[in-house]
Coordinates of C-alpha atoms and ligand atoms in Angstrom, one line a residue:
M98 CA 115.9 137.3 123.7
K99 CA 113.3 136.0 121.3
K100 CA 109.8 134.8 122.2
E101 CA 109.1 131.4 120.5
R102 CA 105.7 131.0 119.1
L103 CA 105.3 127.4 118.1
M104 CA 102.6 127.2 115.5
T105 CA 103.6 123.8 114.1
P106 CA 101.1 120.9 113.9
G107 CA 103.3 119.2 116.5
P108 CA 105.3 119.5 118.5
T109 CA 103.2 122.1 120.2
Q110 CA 103.4 124.4 123.2
V111 CA 103.2 122.6 126.5
P112 CA 101.2 124.1 129.4
E113 CA 103.2 125.4 132.2
G114 CA 101.6 123.1 134.8
S115 CA 102.6 120.2 132.7
L116 CA 106.2 121.4 132.4
L117 CA 106.4 121.9 136.1
T118 CA 105.7 118.2 136.8
L119 CA 109.0 117.4 134.9
A120 CA 111.0 119.2 137.6
R121 CA 109.9 116.7 140.3
Q122 CA 112.2 114.1 141.8
A123 CA 112.1 110.7 140.0
T124 CA 109.8 108.1 141.6
H125 CA 109.5 104.4 140.8
H126 CA 106.9 103.1 138.4
R127 CA 106.1 99.9 140.3
T128 CA 104.2 101.8 143.0
P129 CA 100.6 102.4 143.9
Q130 CA 101.1 106.1 142.8
F131 CA 102.0 104.9 139.3
E132 CA 99.1 102.6 139.2
A133 CA 96.8 105.5 140.0
L134 CA 98.4 107.6 137.3
F135 CA 98.1 104.7 134.8
E136 CA 94.4 104.2 135.5
K137 CA 93.6 107.9 135.5
T138 CA 95.3 108.6 132.2
R139 CA 93.8 105.5 130.6
R140 CA 90.3 106.6 131.6
A141 CA 90.9 110.1 130.3
M142 CA 92.2 108.8 127.0
A143 CA 89.2 106.5 126.6
D144 CA 87.0 109.5 127.2
I145 CA 88.8 111.6 124.6
L146 CA 88.8 108.8 122.1
R147 CA 85.1 108.0 122.8
T148 CA 85.8 104.3 123.3
E149 CA 84.9 101.5 125.7
G150 CA 88.0 99.7 124.4
D151 CA 91.5 99.3 125.9
V152 CA 94.0 102.2 125.8
F153 CA 97.7 101.6 126.2
F154 CA 100.4 104.2 126.9
M155 CA 103.3 103.6 124.6
T156 CA 106.9 104.9 125.0
G157 CA 108.2 106.0 121.7
S158 CA 107.1 108.7 119.3
G159 CA 103.8 108.4 117.3
T160 CA 105.4 106.1 114.7
A161 CA 106.1 103.5 117.5
S162 CA 102.4 103.4 118.2
M163 CA 101.7 103.0 114.5
E164 CA 104.1 100.1 114.3
T165 CA 102.5 98.5 117.4
A166 CA 99.1 98.7 115.8
L167 CA 100.3 97.2 112.5
M168 CA 102.6 94.4 113.7
N169 CA 100.1 93.0 116.1
I170 CA 97.4 92.4 113.5
V171 CA 99.2 91.6 110.3
A172 CA 100.9 88.3 109.6
P173 CA 103.4 87.8 106.6
N174 CA 101.6 87.5 103.2
E175 CA 98.3 88.8 104.6
T176 CA 96.7 91.6 102.5
V177 CA 96.3 95.0 103.9
L178 CA 94.7 98.1 102.3
V179 CA 96.4 101.4 102.9
L180 CA 94.6 104.7 102.2
S181 CA 97.5 106.8 101.0
S182 CA 97.0 110.5 100.7
G183 CA 100.3 112.1 101.8
K184 CA 103.6 111.6 103.6
F185 CA 102.2 110.2 106.8
S186 CA 99.7 107.8 105.3
E187 CA 102.4 106.5 103.0
R188 CA 104.2 105.4 106.1
W189 CA 101.5 102.7 106.7
A190 CA 102.4 101.2 103.3
E191 CA 106.1 101.3 104.0
M192 CA 105.6 99.7 107.3
G193 CA 103.3 97.0 105.8
E194 CA 106.1 96.1 103.3
V195 CA 108.7 95.8 106.1
F196 CA 106.4 93.4 108.0
G197 CA 105.9 91.3 104.8
A198 CA 102.3 92.1 104.1
K199 CA 100.8 92.3 100.6
V200 CA 100.0 96.0 100.5
V201 CA 97.2 97.2 98.3
T202 CA 97.3 101.0 98.1
L203 CA 94.4 103.3 97.4
T204 CA 95.7 106.6 96.5
V205 CA 94.1 110.0 96.1
P206 CA 95.9 113.1 94.9
W207 CA 97.4 115.2 97.7
G208 CA 94.8 117.6 99.1
E209 CA 91.9 115.3 98.5
P210 CA 89.9 113.1 101.0
F211 CA 88.9 109.5 100.5
R212 CA 85.3 108.5 99.9
G213 CA 83.6 105.5 101.3
D214 CA 82.6 104.0 97.9
Q215 CA 86.3 104.0 96.8
V216 CA 87.1 101.9 99.9
A217 CA 84.1 99.7 99.4
D218 CA 85.0 98.9 95.8
L219 CA 88.5 98.0 96.7
L220 CA 87.5 95.8 99.6
R221 CA 85.0 93.9 97.4
A222 CA 87.9 93.4 94.9
H223 CA 90.2 92.1 97.7
P224 CA 88.0 90.1 100.1
E225 CA 91.2 88.6 101.6
T226 CA 92.0 92.0 103.2
V227 CA 92.7 91.7 107.0
A228 CA 93.1 95.4 107.8
V229 CA 92.5 98.8 106.4
F230 CA 94.9 101.6 107.4
G231 CA 93.7 105.2 107.3
T232 CA 94.6 108.6 108.7
L233 CA 92.3 111.1 110.5
T234 CA 94.4 114.2 109.7
E235 CA 97.0 113.9 107.0
T236 CA 99.4 116.4 108.5
S237 CA 101.5 116.7 105.3
T238 CA 98.5 118.1 103.3
G239 CA 96.0 119.4 106.0
V240 CA 93.2 117.1 104.9
C241 CA 90.8 115.6 107.4
H242 CA 89.4 112.3 106.1
P243 CA 85.8 111.3 106.7
I244 CA 86.6 108.5 109.1
A245 CA 82.9 107.8 110.0
E246 CA 82.1 107.2 106.3
L247 CA 85.3 105.1 105.8
G248 CA 84.6 103.1 108.9
R249 CA 81.1 102.3 107.6
A250 CA 82.5 101.2 104.2
V251 CA 85.0 98.9 105.9
R252 CA 82.5 97.3 108.2
E253 CA 79.8 96.9 105.6
N254 CA 82.0 95.4 102.9
S255 CA 84.6 93.3 104.8
D256 CA 85.6 91.6 108.0
A257 CA 88.8 93.7 108.0
L258 CA 89.9 95.7 111.0
F259 CA 90.0 99.5 110.6
V260 CA 93.1 101.2 111.9
V261 CA 93.3 105.0 112.2
D262 CA 96.4 107.1 112.6
G263 CA 95.0 110.0 114.7
I264 CA 98.4 111.2 115.8
S265 CA 97.9 114.8 114.9
G266 CA 94.1 114.9 114.7
I267 CA 92.8 113.3 117.9
G268 CA 92.0 115.9 120.6
A269 CA 91.3 118.6 118.0
D270 CA 89.4 117.1 115.0
R271 CA 86.2 115.2 115.9
F272 CA 86.9 111.5 116.4
E273 CA 84.5 108.9 117.8
M274 CA 86.3 105.6 117.8
D275 CA 83.5 103.2 118.7
A276 CA 80.6 105.0 116.9
W277 CA 82.8 105.2 113.8
S278 CA 83.8 101.5 113.7
V279 CA 87.5 102.1 114.3
D280 CA 89.2 99.0 115.7
L281 CA 92.6 100.4 116.5
A282 CA 93.5 104.1 116.9
V283 CA 96.9 105.7 117.4
V284 CA 97.6 109.1 119.1
G285 CA 100.8 111.0 119.7
S286 CA 101.8 112.9 122.8
Q287 CA 103.1 116.1 121.2
K288 CA 100.1 117.2 119.2
A289 CA 96.6 118.2 120.4
L290 CA 97.4 116.5 123.8
M291 CA 100.0 119.2 124.3
G292 CA 102.6 116.9 125.7
I293 CA 106.3 116.4 125.5
S294 CA 107.4 114.4 122.4
G295 CA 108.3 110.8 122.6
A296 CA 105.1 108.9 123.7
G297 CA 101.7 107.9 122.4
F298 CA 98.7 105.8 122.9
V299 CA 97.2 102.8 121.1
A300 CA 93.5 102.1 121.6
V301 CA 92.1 98.7 120.9
A302 CA 88.4 97.9 120.4
P303 CA 87.2 94.5 121.8
R304 CA 86.7 93.2 118.2
A305 CA 90.4 93.5 117.4
W306 CA 91.7 91.1 120.2
G307 CA 90.8 87.9 118.3
K308 CA 93.0 88.9 115.4
I309 CA 95.8 90.1 117.7
E310 CA 95.8 86.8 119.6
K311 CA 96.0 84.8 116.3
T312 CA 98.8 86.9 114.8
P313 CA 102.3 85.4 115.3
R314 CA 104.4 87.5 117.7
R315 CA 106.8 89.5 115.6
G316 CA 108.4 91.9 118.0
F317 CA 109.0 91.9 121.7
Y318 CA 108.7 95.5 123.0
F319 CA 105.5 96.4 121.1
D320 CA 103.6 93.1 121.8
L321 CA 100.1 94.2 122.7
L322 CA 99.4 91.0 124.6
K323 CA 102.1 92.0 127.0
Y324 CA 100.5 95.4 127.4
R325 CA 97.1 93.9 128.0
K326 CA 98.5 91.5 130.6
S327 CA 100.3 94.3 132.5
A328 CA 97.3 96.6 132.3
E329 CA 95.4 94.1 134.4
S330 CA 97.8 95.2 137.2
L331 CA 97.6 98.8 136.1
T332 CA 101.1 99.0 134.8
T333 CA 103.2 98.8 131.6
P334 CA 105.3 95.7 130.7
F335 CA 108.5 97.8 130.5
T336 CA 109.8 101.0 132.2
P337 CA 107.5 103.7 130.8
A338 CA 108.4 107.3 129.9
K339 CA 106.8 108.1 133.2
S340 CA 107.7 111.8 133.3
I341 CA 105.9 112.2 130.0
L342 CA 102.9 110.4 131.3
E343 CA 103.0 112.5 134.5
S344 CA 103.1 115.8 132.5
L345 CA 100.4 114.5 130.1
A346 CA 98.2 113.7 133.1
F347 CA 98.0 117.5 133.8
N348 CA 96.9 118.1 130.2
L349 CA 94.4 115.3 130.1
D350 CA 92.8 116.7 133.3
A351 CA 92.4 120.0 131.5
I352 CA 91.0 118.4 128.3
T353 CA 88.5 116.2 130.1
G354 CA 87.6 119.1 132.4
E355 CA 86.8 121.3 129.5
G356 CA 85.2 118.4 127.6
I357 CA 86.2 117.1 124.3
E358 CA 83.0 118.2 122.6
K359 CA 83.7 121.8 123.6
I360 CA 87.4 121.5 122.5
W361 CA 86.3 120.3 119.1
Q362 CA 84.0 123.4 118.8
R363 CA 86.6 125.8 120.0
T364 CA 89.2 124.3 117.6
A365 CA 86.7 124.5 114.7
L366 CA 86.3 128.2 115.4
L367 CA 90.0 128.9 115.4
A368 CA 90.4 126.9 112.2
E369 CA 87.6 128.9 110.5
A370 CA 89.1 132.2 111.5
A371 CA 92.6 131.1 110.3
R372 CA 91.1 130.0 107.0
A373 CA 89.1 133.2 106.6
G374 CA 92.2 135.2 107.3
I375 CA 94.3 133.2 104.8
D376 CA 91.7 133.5 102.1
A377 CA 91.3 137.3 102.7
I378 CA 95.1 137.7 102.4
G379 CA 94.8 136.0 98.9
L380 CA 96.7 132.8 99.6
K381 CA 95.5 129.5 98.3
R382 CA 94.8 126.7 100.8
T383 CA 95.8 123.1 99.9
T384 CA 92.4 121.4 100.3
A385 CA 88.7 121.8 100.2
S386 CA 88.4 119.2 103.0
P387 CA 90.5 120.9 105.7
A388 CA 91.2 119.6 109.2
D389 CA 90.3 121.8 112.1
S390 CA 93.6 120.9 113.8
M391 CA 95.7 122.6 111.2
T392 CA 95.8 124.5 107.9
A393 CA 98.2 124.0 105.0
V394 CA 98.8 126.9 102.6
F395 CA 100.5 127.2 99.2
F396 CA 103.2 129.8 98.8
P397 CA 102.2 132.5 96.3
E398 CA 103.4 131.6 92.8
E399 CA 104.4 135.1 91.8
G400 CA 107.9 135.1 90.4
A401 CA 109.2 137.7 92.9
F402 CA 108.0 135.8 95.9
D403 CA 110.7 134.3 98.1
P404 CA 109.4 131.5 100.3
K405 CA 112.6 131.2 102.3
R406 CA 112.5 134.9 103.1
F407 CA 108.9 134.5 104.2
M408 CA 109.7 131.6 106.6
S409 CA 112.8 133.3 108.0
E410 CA 110.9 136.6 108.4
M411 CA 108.2 134.7 110.4
Y412 CA 110.6 132.9 112.6
G413 CA 113.5 135.4 112.8
R414 CA 111.5 138.5 113.2
F415 CA 108.3 137.3 114.9
G416 CA 109.4 134.0 116.5
V417 CA 106.5 132.2 114.7
K418 CA 107.5 128.7 113.7
F419 CA 105.5 127.1 110.9
A420 CA 106.1 123.6 109.5
A421 CA 107.4 123.4 106.0
G422 CA 106.1 121.2 103.1
Q423 CA 107.1 117.5 102.8
G424 CA 107.5 115.1 99.9
E425 CA 105.9 116.4 96.7
W426 CA 105.0 119.6 98.4
K427 CA 108.4 120.4 99.8
G428 CA 109.2 124.1 99.2
K429 CA 105.6 124.7 98.1
I430 CA 103.6 125.0 101.3
F431 CA 103.7 126.0 104.9
R432 CA 101.5 124.5 107.7
M433 CA 100.2 126.0 110.9
A434 CA 98.3 124.4 113.8
H435 CA 95.3 125.6 115.7
F436 CA 95.1 123.1 118.5
G437 CA 96.3 122.8 122.1
L438 CA 97.3 126.0 123.7
I439 CA 96.8 128.0 120.5
D440 CA 94.1 130.6 121.0
E441 CA 92.3 133.5 119.3
F442 CA 95.2 135.8 120.1
D443 CA 97.7 133.5 118.4
I444 CA 95.6 133.3 115.3
M445 CA 95.2 137.0 115.0
G446 CA 98.8 137.7 115.8
T447 CA 100.0 135.0 113.4
L448 CA 97.9 136.5 110.5
G449 CA 99.2 140.0 111.3
A450 CA 102.8 138.8 111.2
M451 CA 102.1 136.8 108.0
E452 CA 100.9 140.0 106.3
L453 CA 104.1 141.8 107.1
A454 CA 106.3 138.8 106.2
L455 CA 104.5 138.3 102.9
C456 CA 105.1 142.0 102.0
A457 CA 108.8 141.5 102.9
A458 CA 109.1 138.4 100.8
G459 CA 107.6 139.9 97.7
F460 CA 103.8 139.3 97.9
P461 CA 102.3 142.7 98.7
V462 CA 99.1 142.5 100.8
E463 CA 97.1 145.2 102.4
P464 CA 98.0 144.9 106.1
G465 CA 95.0 144.1 108.3
R466 CA 92.9 142.2 105.8
G467 CA 93.6 138.8 107.1
V468 CA 93.4 139.9 110.7
A469 CA 90.0 141.6 110.1
A470 CA 88.6 138.5 108.4
A471 CA 89.6 136.4 111.4
Q472 CA 88.1 139.0 113.8
Q473 CA 84.8 138.8 112.0
I474 CA 84.7 135.1 112.7
F475 CA 85.5 135.6 116.4
L476 CA 82.9 138.4 116.6
R477 CA 80.3 135.9 115.4
G478 CA 81.5 133.1 117.6
N479 CA 80.4 129.4 117.4
Ligands
PLP800 C1 99.5 112.0 111.0 C2 100.9 111.7 111.5 N1 101.3 110.4 111.6 C3 102.5 110.0 112.0 C4 103.4 111.0 112.5 C5 104.7 110.6 113.0 O1 104.8 110.8 114.4 P1 106.2 110.8 115.2 O2 107.0 111.8 114.4 O3 105.8 111.3 116.5 O4 106.7 109.5 115.1 C6 103.0 112.3 112.5 C7 103.9 113.4 112.9 O5 103.9 114.5 112.6 C8 101.7 112.7 112.0 O6 101.3 114.0 112.0

């Protein structure tokens, strides 16, 4: 039997206490117990997101929450600005097209972050823009975008709403929805929240409701006005993925118990150790603006190196599952997470396994270099 070591930036390992809730008998969702669960998880998420706004539990994977955010604020032929820097942020543009928006795209090369002045210039050139769509952590490249700076640029140069996909970043990379002028934020269940896949949250700042109310309804299930109405009675408009929410409640208790500030610091240390180890091994990381939630790494370019062998050695021999590259970086990179249940032990163990797998795949490294570099970071601490 093989021990699975899920190191992907989602889905991630789920805490045992959370899994055990899934074994309980089904109960109905139109009950006082569900109302209590609804309110408790809503409050916890508002705390994690640092918002005074509304937070809605959405059934459907992260993309469903993205779609909810977009279709509730964009009418046909309205202009939206998409900050496109990888596979996931490209999705905002694809979605905008499907909903009939005029999509203006600001693109940076993969691996680079956006700057506020780039956004400001484009908003001044397109004063008709109703919404700007950004991403906290671009999971396909490992970049963490400077959302505070981008939020300031949006607010100071337009009346547009600022929407942030924080599906993989929120709960691991610092994110302060209200202070950073974010009007809608989207989170997924299966990333730093350590939940089962298939659900998410959409957070809405008070400033966004005017536009939501004015936008023609273009879908039934994801209509935020329905979610707001039902939330007044502490429930969802349709049958929710209640077991996912029940198991998430366990994780949210743990997250708010530890405190999001402390989790950001702990994650930053794990990330620093992972980066130090990877650098010491002699691999090249994809970005100079890395997320703390994850690290993306180029495969060595040496002719003899076999990336497939490396990945199969990691998974087949050590049970370590990494995510592969996507889009233009397919076959070129691997990606590992350092959020949720992942701890110091996982980082050191993964680096040790990587050293052996790299040797087996044709990239000789001196065993122990990466592990030692990570240990130095842990010795020093935060
Ligand atoms: C930044 C980002 N956005 C969107 C998604 C899509 O989420 P889902 O696959 O849950 O629909 C992901 C998933 O990896 C992601 O990392």
